[in-house]
Tab-separated table of N, CA and C in Angstrom:
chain	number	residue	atom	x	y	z
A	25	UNK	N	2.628	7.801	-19.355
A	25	UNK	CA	1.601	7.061	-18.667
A	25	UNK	C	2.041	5.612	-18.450
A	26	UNK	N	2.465	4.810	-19.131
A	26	UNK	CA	3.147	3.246	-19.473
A	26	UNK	C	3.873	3.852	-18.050
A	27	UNK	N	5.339	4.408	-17.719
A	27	UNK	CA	6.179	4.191	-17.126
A	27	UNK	C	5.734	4.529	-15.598
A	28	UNK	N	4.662	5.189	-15.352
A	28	UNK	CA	3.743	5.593	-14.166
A	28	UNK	C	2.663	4.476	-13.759
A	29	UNK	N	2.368	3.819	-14.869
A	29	UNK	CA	1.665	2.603	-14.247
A	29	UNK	C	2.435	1.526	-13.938
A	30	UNK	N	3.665	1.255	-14.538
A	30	UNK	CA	4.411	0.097	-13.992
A	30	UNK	C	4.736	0.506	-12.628
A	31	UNK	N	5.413	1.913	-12.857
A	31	UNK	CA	6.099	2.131	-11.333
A	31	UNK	C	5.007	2.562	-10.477
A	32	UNK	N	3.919	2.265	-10.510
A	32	UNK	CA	2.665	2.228	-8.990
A	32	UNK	C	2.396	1.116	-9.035
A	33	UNK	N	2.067	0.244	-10.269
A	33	UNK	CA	2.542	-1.176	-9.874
A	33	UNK	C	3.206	-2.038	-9.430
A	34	UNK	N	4.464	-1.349	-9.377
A	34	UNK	CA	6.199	-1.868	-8.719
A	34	UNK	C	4.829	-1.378	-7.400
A	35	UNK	N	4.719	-0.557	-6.891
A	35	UNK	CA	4.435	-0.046	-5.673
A	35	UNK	C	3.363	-0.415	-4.642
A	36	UNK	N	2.426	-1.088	-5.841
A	36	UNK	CA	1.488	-1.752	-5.394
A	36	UNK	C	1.849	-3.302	-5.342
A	37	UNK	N	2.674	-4.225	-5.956
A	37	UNK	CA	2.826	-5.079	-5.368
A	37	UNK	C	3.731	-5.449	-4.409
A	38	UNK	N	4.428	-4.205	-3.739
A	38	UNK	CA	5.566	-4.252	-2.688
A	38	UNK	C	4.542	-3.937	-1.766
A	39	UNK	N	3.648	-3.280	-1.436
A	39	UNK	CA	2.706	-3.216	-0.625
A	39	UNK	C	1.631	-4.352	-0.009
A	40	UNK	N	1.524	-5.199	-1.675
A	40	UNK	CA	1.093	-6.486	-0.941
A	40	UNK	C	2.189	-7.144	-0.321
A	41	UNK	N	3.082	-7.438	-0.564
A	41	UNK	CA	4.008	-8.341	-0.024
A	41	UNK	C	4.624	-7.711	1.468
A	42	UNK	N	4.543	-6.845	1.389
A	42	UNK	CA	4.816	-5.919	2.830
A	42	UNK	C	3.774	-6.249	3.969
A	43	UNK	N	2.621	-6.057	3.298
A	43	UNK	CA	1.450	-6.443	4.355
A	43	UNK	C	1.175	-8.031	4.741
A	44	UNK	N	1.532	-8.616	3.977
A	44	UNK	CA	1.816	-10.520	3.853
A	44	UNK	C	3.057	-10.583	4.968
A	45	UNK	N	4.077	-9.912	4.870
A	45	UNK	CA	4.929	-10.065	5.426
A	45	UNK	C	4.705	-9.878	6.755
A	46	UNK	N	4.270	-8.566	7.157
A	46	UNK	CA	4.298	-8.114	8.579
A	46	UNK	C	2.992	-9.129	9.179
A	47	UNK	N	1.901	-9.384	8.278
A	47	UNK	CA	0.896	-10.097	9.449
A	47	UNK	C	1.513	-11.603	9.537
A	48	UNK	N	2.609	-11.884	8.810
A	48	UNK	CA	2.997	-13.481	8.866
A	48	UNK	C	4.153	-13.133	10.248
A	49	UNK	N	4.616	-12.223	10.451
A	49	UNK	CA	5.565	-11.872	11.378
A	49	UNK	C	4.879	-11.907	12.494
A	50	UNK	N	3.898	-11.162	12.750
A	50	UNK	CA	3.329	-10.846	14.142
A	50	UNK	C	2.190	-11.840	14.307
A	51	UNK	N	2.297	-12.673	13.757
A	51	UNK	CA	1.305	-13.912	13.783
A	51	UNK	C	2.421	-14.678	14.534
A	52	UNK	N	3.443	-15.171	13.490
A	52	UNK	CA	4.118	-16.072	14.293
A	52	UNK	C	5.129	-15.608	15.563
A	53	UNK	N	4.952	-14.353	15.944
A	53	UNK	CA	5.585	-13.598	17.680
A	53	UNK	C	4.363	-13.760	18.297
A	54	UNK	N	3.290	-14.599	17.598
A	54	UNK	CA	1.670	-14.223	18.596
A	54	UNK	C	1.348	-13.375	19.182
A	55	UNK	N	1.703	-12.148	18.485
A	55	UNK	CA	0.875	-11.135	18.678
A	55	UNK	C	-0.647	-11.320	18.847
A	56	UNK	N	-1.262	-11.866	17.910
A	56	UNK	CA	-2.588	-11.870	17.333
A	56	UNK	C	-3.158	-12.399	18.277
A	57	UNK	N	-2.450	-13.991	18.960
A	57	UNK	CA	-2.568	-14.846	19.724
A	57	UNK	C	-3.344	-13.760	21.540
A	58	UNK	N	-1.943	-13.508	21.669
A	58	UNK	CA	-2.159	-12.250	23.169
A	58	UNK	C	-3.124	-11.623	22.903
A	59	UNK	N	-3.300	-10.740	21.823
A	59	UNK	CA	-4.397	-9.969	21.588
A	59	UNK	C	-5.638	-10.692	22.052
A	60	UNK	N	-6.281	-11.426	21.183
A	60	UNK	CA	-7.427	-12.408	21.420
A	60	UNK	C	-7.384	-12.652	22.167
A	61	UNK	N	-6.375	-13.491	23.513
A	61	UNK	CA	-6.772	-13.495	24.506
A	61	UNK	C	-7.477	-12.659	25.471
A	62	UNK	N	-6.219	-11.686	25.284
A	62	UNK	CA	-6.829	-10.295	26.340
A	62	UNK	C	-8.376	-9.647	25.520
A	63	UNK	N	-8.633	-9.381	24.372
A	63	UNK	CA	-10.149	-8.617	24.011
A	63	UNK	C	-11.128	-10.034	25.086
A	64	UNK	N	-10.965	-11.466	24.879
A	64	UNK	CA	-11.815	-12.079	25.285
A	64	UNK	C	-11.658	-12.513	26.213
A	65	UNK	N	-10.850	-11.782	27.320
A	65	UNK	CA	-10.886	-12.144	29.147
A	65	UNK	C	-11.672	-10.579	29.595
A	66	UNK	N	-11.190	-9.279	28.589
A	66	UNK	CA	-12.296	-8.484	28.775
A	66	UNK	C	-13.782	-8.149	28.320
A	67	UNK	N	-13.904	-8.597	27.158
A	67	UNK	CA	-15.188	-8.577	26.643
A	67	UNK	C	-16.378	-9.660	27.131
A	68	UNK	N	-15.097	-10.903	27.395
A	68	UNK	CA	-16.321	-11.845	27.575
A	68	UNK	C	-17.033	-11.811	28.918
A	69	UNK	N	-18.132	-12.632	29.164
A	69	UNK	CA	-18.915	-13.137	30.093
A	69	UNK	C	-18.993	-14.425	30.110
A	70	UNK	N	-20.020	-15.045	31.690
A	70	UNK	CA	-20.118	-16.480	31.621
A	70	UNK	C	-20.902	-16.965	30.076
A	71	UNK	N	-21.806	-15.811	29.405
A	71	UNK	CA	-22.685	-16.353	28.732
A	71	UNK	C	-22.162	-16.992	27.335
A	72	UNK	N	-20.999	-15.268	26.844
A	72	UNK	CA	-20.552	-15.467	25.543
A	72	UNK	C	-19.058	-15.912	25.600
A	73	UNK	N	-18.731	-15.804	24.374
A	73	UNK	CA	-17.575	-16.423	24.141
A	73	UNK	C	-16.087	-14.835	24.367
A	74	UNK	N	-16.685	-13.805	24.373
A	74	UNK	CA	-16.493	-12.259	24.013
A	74	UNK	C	-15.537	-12.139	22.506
A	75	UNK	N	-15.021	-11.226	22.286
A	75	UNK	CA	-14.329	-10.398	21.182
A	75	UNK	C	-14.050	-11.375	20.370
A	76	UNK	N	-13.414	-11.677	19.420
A	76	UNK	CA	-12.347	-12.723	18.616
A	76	UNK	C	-11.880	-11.579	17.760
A	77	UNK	N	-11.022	-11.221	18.006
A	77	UNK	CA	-9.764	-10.519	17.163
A	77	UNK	C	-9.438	-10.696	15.719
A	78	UNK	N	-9.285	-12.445	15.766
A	78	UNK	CA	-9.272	-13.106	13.987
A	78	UNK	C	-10.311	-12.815	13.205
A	79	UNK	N	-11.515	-12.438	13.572
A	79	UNK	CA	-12.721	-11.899	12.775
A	79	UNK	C	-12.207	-11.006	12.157
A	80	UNK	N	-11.909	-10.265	12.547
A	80	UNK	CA	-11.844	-8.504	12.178
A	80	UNK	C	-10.238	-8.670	11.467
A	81	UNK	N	-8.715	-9.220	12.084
A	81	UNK	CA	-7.968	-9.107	11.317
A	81	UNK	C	-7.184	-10.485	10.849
A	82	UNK	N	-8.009	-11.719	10.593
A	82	UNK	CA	-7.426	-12.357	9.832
A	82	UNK	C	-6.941	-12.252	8.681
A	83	UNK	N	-5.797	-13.342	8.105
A	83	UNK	CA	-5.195	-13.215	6.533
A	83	UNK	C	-5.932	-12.988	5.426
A	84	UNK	N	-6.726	-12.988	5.438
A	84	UNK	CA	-8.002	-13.569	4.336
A	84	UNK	C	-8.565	-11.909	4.424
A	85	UNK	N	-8.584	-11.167	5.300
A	85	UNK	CA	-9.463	-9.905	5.515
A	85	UNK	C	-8.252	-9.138	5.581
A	86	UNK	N	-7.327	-9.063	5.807
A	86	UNK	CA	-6.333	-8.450	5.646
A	86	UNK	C	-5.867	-7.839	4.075
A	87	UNK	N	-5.523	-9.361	3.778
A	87	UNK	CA	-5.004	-9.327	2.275
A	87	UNK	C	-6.079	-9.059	1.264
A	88	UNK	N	-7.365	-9.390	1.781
A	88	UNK	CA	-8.106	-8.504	0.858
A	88	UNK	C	-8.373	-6.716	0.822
A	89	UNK	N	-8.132	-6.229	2.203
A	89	UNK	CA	-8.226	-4.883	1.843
A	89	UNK	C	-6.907	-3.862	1.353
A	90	UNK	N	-6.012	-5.011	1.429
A	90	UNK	CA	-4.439	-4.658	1.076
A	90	UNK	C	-4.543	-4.884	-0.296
A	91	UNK	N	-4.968	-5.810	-1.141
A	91	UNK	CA	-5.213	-5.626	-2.215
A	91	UNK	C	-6.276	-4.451	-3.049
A	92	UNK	N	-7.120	-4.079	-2.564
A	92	UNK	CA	-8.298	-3.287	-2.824
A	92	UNK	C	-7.620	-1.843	-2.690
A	93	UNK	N	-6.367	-1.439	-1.257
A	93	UNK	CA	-5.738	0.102	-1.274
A	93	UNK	C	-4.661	-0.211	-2.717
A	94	UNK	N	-3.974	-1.356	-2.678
A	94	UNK	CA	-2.763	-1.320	-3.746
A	94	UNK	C	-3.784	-1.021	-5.298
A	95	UNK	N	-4.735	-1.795	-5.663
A	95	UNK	CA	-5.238	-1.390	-6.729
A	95	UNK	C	-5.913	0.407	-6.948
A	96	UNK	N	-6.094	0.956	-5.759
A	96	UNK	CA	-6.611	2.041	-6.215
A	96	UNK	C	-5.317	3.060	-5.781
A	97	UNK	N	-4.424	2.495	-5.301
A	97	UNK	CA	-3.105	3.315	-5.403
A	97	UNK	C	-2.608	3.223	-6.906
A	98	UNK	N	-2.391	2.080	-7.269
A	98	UNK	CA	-2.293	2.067	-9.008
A	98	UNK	C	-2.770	2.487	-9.757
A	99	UNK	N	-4.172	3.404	-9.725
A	99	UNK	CA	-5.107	3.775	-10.765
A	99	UNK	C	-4.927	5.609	-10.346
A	100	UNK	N	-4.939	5.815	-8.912
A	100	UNK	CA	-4.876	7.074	-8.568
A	100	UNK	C	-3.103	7.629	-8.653
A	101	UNK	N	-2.203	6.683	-8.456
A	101	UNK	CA	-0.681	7.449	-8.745
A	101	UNK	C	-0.231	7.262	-10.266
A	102	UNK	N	-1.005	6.526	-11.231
A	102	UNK	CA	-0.886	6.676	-12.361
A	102	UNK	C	-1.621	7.479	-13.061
A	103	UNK	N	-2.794	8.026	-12.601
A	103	UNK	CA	-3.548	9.174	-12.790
A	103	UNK	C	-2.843	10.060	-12.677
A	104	UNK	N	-2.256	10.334	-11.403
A	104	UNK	CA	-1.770	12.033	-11.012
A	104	UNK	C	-0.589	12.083	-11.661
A	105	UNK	N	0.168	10.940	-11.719
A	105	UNK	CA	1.716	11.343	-12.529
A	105	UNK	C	1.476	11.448	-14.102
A	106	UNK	N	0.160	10.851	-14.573
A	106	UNK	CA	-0.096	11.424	-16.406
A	106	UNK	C	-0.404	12.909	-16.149
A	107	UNK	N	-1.114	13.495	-15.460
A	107	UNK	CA	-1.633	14.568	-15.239
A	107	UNK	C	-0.634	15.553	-14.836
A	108	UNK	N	0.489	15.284	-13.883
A	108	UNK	CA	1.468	16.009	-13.720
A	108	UNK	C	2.578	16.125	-15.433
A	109	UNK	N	2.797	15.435	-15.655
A	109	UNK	CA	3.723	15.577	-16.758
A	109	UNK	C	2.771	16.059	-17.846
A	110	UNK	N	1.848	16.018	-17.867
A	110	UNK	CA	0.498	17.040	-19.203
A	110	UNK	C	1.182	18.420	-18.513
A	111	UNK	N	0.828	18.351	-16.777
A	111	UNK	CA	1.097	20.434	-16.516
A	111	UNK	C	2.293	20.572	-16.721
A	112	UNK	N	3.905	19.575	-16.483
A	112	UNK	CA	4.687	20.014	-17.070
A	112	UNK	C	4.986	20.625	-18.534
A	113	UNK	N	4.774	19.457	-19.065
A	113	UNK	CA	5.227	19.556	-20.747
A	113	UNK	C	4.234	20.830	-20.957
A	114	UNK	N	2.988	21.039	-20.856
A	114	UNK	CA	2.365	22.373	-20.978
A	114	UNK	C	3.328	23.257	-20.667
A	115	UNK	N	3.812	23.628	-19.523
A	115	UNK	CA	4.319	24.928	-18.991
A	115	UNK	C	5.457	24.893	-19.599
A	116	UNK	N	6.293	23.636	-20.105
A	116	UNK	CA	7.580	23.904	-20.591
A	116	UNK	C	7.356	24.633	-21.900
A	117	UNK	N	5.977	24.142	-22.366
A	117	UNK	CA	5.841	24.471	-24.224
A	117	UNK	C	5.827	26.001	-23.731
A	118	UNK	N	5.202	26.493	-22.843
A	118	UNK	CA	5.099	28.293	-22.936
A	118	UNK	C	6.131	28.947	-22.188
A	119	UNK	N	7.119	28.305	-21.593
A	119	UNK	CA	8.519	29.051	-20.896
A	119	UNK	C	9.564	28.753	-21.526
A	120	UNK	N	9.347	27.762	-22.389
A	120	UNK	CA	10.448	27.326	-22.700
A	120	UNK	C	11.524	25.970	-22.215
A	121	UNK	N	10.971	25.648	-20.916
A	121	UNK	CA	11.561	24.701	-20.433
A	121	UNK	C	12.488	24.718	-19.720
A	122	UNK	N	13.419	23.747	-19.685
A	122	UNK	CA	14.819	23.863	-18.770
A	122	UNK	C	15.648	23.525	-19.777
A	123	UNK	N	16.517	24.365	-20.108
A	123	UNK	CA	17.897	23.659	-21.009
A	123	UNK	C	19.349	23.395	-20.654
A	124	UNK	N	19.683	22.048	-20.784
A	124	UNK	CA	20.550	21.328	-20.536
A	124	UNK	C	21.572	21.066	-21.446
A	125	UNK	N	23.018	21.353	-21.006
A	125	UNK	CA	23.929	20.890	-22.122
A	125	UNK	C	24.777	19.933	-21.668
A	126	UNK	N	25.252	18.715	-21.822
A	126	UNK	CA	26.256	17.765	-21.843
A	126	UNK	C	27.251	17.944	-22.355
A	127	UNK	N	28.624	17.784	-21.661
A	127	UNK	CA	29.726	18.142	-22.368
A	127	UNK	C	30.598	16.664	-21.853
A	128	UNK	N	31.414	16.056	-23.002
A	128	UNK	CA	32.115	15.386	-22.036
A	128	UNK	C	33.395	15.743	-21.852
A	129	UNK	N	34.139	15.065	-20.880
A	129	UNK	CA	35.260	15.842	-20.531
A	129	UNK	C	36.269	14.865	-21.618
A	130	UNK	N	37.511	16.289	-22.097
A	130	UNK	CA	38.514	15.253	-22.408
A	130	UNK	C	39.844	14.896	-21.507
């Protein structure tokens, strides 16, 4: 269990930094920039302002739901990998297992 929660933790914080990464990338190619323009030359009217794009995927809303999947990736892949090695070690105790011999060469 220890070595399944570090390594979804390795996994979950490469995921934040992945998602930090790519919206700092396509922020500064202004992606985000074009986007917003175009939702609010189609959405808008004389009255409103139309769409804003940064609502919905700014840094701040981003990195919070990137944090919220990485934490329940950490709780659910450290779950299933304790649970997998319980059905292993079970099935090995009643088959017997896999046996391995090391030899070294001379």
């Amino acid at each position: 269990m220890k070595v399944s929660f570090l390594l979804s933790l390795a996994v979950g914080v490469i995921l934040i930094v992945a998602a930090a990464v790519l919206w700092m990338t396509l922020d500064s190619l202004g992606v985000f920039d074009s986007l917003s323009k175009t939702l609010k030359d189609v959405t808008g009217s004389d009255t409103t302002g139309g769409l804003n794009l940064m609502d919905y995927v700014g840094f701040g809303k981003v990195m919070s739901f990137t944090v919220l999947i990485a934490v329940v990736d950490v709780v659910l892949l450290t779950a299933l990998a304790t649970l997998s090695a319980f059905i292993y070690n079970t099935a090995a105790g009643f088959t017997g297992g896999v046996e391995l011999t090391l030899a070294e060469e001379d």
